[in-house]
Amino acid sequence: TAKDLGRGATESITITNDQNRLTQEDIKRMVAEGEEFAEMDKKIKEVAEAKTALERLAYTVKADISKADGIGAWNDGDKEMITTATENAINFLDNIGLETTDAKEIIAQERKLNTMLSQLRMKYTKTKVKKEGEGSVRTEL
């Protein structure tokens, strides 16, 4: 039953299964299948979100490295280390499947790359502050 609040009119409809539509058994089966695949869908969504986050980080770092100054004045060893870590993350992402990978694996790769970046940022921030002297304003990388 539906009621039009503006006019105050009400209408009723009845839905019947007179054209060989789904049976109750078919409906129950489809609901059961939906519930069965809900967990797999949730897992795939988590993996896809984690993959997107790691891709975003890796490609951002890769772009920053390719710029002249990047995140800071890289020494060759640090540049090689972060380049290798970034390429490893990208290769890891290229070789995983949404259905077969656990989101925790991807999140661990992202944390590993973020930890390395944080350590380098701290290293270069400290180096930059020391070079600027005590009266200078500290800038973040």
CSV table of C-alpha atoms in Angstrom, one decimal:
chain,number,residue,atom,x,y,z
A,1,THR,CA,0.0,0.0,0.0
A,2,ALA,CA,1.3,3.5,-0.9
A,3,LYS,CA,-0.2,6.8,0.3
A,4,ASP,CA,0.3,10.1,-1.5
A,5,LEU,CA,0.7,12.6,1.4
A,6,GLY,CA,0.0,15.6,-0.8
A,7,ARG,CA,-3.4,14.4,-2.1
A,8,GLY,CA,-4.2,11.9,0.7
A,9,ALA,CA,-4.9,9.1,-1.9
A,10,THR,CA,-3.9,5.5,-1.3
A,11,GLU,CA,-3.2,2.8,-3.8
A,12,SER,CA,-2.6,-0.9,-3.3
A,13,ILE,CA,-0.9,-3.4,-5.5
A,14,THR,CA,-0.5,-7.1,-5.3
A,15,ILE,CA,2.4,-8.9,-6.8
A,16,THR,CA,1.7,-12.4,-8.1
A,17,ASN,CA,3.9,-15.1,-9.6
A,18,ASP,CA,1.7,-15.7,-12.6
A,19,GLN,CA,4.4,-15.4,-15.3
A,20,ASN,CA,6.8,-18.2,-14.3
A,21,ARG,CA,9.1,-15.9,-12.4
A,22,LEU,CA,11.4,-17.0,-9.6
A,23,THR,CA,10.1,-19.6,-7.2
A,24,GLN,CA,10.7,-19.3,-3.4
A,25,GLU,CA,13.3,-22.0,-3.8
A,26,ASP,CA,15.1,-20.0,-6.4
A,27,ILE,CA,15.0,-16.9,-4.2
A,28,LYS,CA,16.3,-18.8,-1.2
A,29,ARG,CA,19.1,-20.3,-3.3
A,30,MET,CA,20.2,-16.9,-4.6
A,31,VAL,CA,20.2,-15.4,-1.1
A,32,ALA,CA,22.3,-18.3,0.1
A,33,GLU,CA,24.8,-17.8,-2.8
A,34,GLY,CA,24.9,-14.0,-2.0
A,35,GLU,CA,25.8,-14.7,1.6
A,36,GLU,CA,28.3,-17.4,0.6
A,37,PHE,CA,30.2,-14.9,-1.7
A,38,ALA,CA,29.9,-11.9,0.7
A,39,GLU,CA,33.0,-12.9,2.6
A,40,MET,CA,35.0,-13.4,-0.6
A,41,ASP,CA,33.8,-10.0,-1.9
A,42,LYS,CA,34.8,-8.4,1.4
A,43,LYS,CA,38.3,-9.9,1.1
A,44,ILE,CA,38.7,-8.8,-2.5
A,45,LYS,CA,37.7,-5.3,-1.5
A,46,GLU,CA,40.2,-5.1,1.3
A,47,VAL,CA,43.0,-6.4,-1.0
A,48,ALA,CA,42.0,-3.9,-3.7
A,49,GLU,CA,42.1,-1.0,-1.2
A,50,ALA,CA,45.5,-2.1,0.2
A,51,LYS,CA,46.8,-2.5,-3.4
A,52,THR,CA,45.7,0.9,-4.3
A,53,ALA,CA,47.3,2.5,-1.3
A,54,LEU,CA,50.7,0.8,-2.0
A,55,GLU,CA,50.5,1.6,-5.7
A,56,ARG,CA,49.9,5.3,-4.9
A,57,LEU,CA,52.8,5.4,-2.4
A,58,ALA,CA,55.2,3.5,-4.7
A,59,TYR,CA,54.5,5.5,-7.8
A,60,THR,CA,54.6,8.8,-5.9
A,61,VAL,CA,58.0,7.9,-4.5
A,62,LYS,CA,59.2,6.8,-7.9
A,63,ALA,CA,58.1,10.2,-9.4
A,64,ASP,CA,59.8,12.1,-6.6
A,65,ILE,CA,63.1,10.1,-7.1
A,66,SER,CA,63.1,10.9,-10.8
A,67,LYS,CA,62.9,14.7,-10.1
A,68,ALA,CA,66.2,16.5,-9.7
A,69,ASP,CA,65.8,17.2,-6.0
A,70,GLY,CA,63.1,14.6,-5.1
A,71,ILE,CA,62.5,14.3,-1.4
A,72,GLY,CA,65.9,15.8,-0.6
A,73,ALA,CA,69.5,15.8,-1.7
A,74,TRP,CA,69.9,12.1,-2.0
A,75,ASN,CA,73.3,10.4,-1.7
A,76,ASP,CA,73.8,7.6,-4.1
A,77,GLY,CA,73.4,4.8,-1.6
A,78,ASP,CA,70.1,6.1,-0.3
A,79,LYS,CA,68.8,6.8,-3.7
A,80,GLU,CA,69.7,3.2,-4.8
A,81,MET,CA,68.1,1.8,-1.7
A,82,ILE,CA,64.8,3.6,-2.0
A,83,THR,CA,64.7,3.0,-5.8
A,84,THR,CA,65.2,-0.7,-5.2
A,85,ALA,CA,62.5,-0.8,-2.5
A,86,THR,CA,60.1,1.1,-4.7
A,87,GLU,CA,60.7,-1.2,-7.7
A,88,ASN,CA,60.3,-4.3,-5.4
A,89,ALA,CA,56.9,-2.9,-4.2
A,90,ILE,CA,55.8,-2.3,-7.8
A,91,ASN,CA,57.0,-5.8,-8.9
A,92,PHE,CA,55.2,-7.3,-5.9
A,93,LEU,CA,52.0,-5.6,-6.9
A,94,ASP,CA,52.3,-6.7,-10.5
A,95,ASN,CA,52.5,-10.4,-9.4
A,96,ILE,CA,49.6,-10.6,-7.0
A,97,GLY,CA,46.0,-11.6,-7.6
A,98,LEU,CA,43.0,-10.1,-5.8
A,99,GLU,CA,41.6,-13.5,-5.0
A,100,THR,CA,44.8,-15.1,-3.8
A,101,THR,CA,46.5,-12.4,-1.8
A,102,ASP,CA,45.9,-11.5,1.8
A,103,ALA,CA,45.5,-7.7,2.4
A,104,LYS,CA,47.9,-8.1,5.3
A,105,GLU,CA,50.8,-8.9,2.9
A,106,ILE,CA,50.2,-5.7,1.0
A,107,ILE,CA,49.8,-3.6,4.1
A,108,ALA,CA,53.2,-5.1,5.3
A,109,GLN,CA,54.8,-4.0,2.1
A,110,GLU,CA,53.4,-0.5,2.4
A,111,ARG,CA,54.6,-0.2,6.0
A,112,LYS,CA,58.0,-1.4,5.0
A,113,LEU,CA,58.3,1.3,2.3
A,114,ASN,CA,56.8,4.0,4.6
A,115,THR,CA,59.3,3.1,7.4
A,116,MET,CA,62.2,3.4,5.0
A,117,LEU,CA,60.9,6.7,3.8
A,118,SER,CA,60.4,8.0,7.3
A,119,GLN,CA,64.0,7.0,8.3
A,120,LEU,CA,65.4,8.8,5.2
A,121,ARG,CA,63.2,11.9,5.9
A,122,MET,CA,64.5,12.1,9.4
A,123,LYS,CA,68.1,11.6,8.2
A,124,TYR,CA,67.9,14.4,5.7
A,125,THR,CA,65.9,16.7,7.9
A,126,LYS,CA,68.6,16.4,10.6
A,127,THR,CA,71.4,16.9,8.0
A,128,LYS,CA,69.6,20.0,6.6
A,129,VAL,CA,69.0,21.5,10.0
A,130,LYS,CA,72.7,21.0,11.0
A,131,LYS,CA,73.8,22.7,7.8
A,132,GLU,CA,71.5,25.6,8.2
A,133,GLY,CA,72.7,26.5,11.7
A,134,GLU,CA,70.8,27.2,14.9
A,135,GLY,CA,69.1,30.5,13.9
A,136,SER,CA,67.5,29.1,10.7
A,137,VAL,CA,63.9,28.0,10.2
A,138,ARG,CA,63.5,24.3,9.9
A,139,THR,CA,61.9,23.1,6.7
A,140,GLU,CA,60.3,19.7,6.1
A,141,LEU,CA,61.2,17.5,3.2
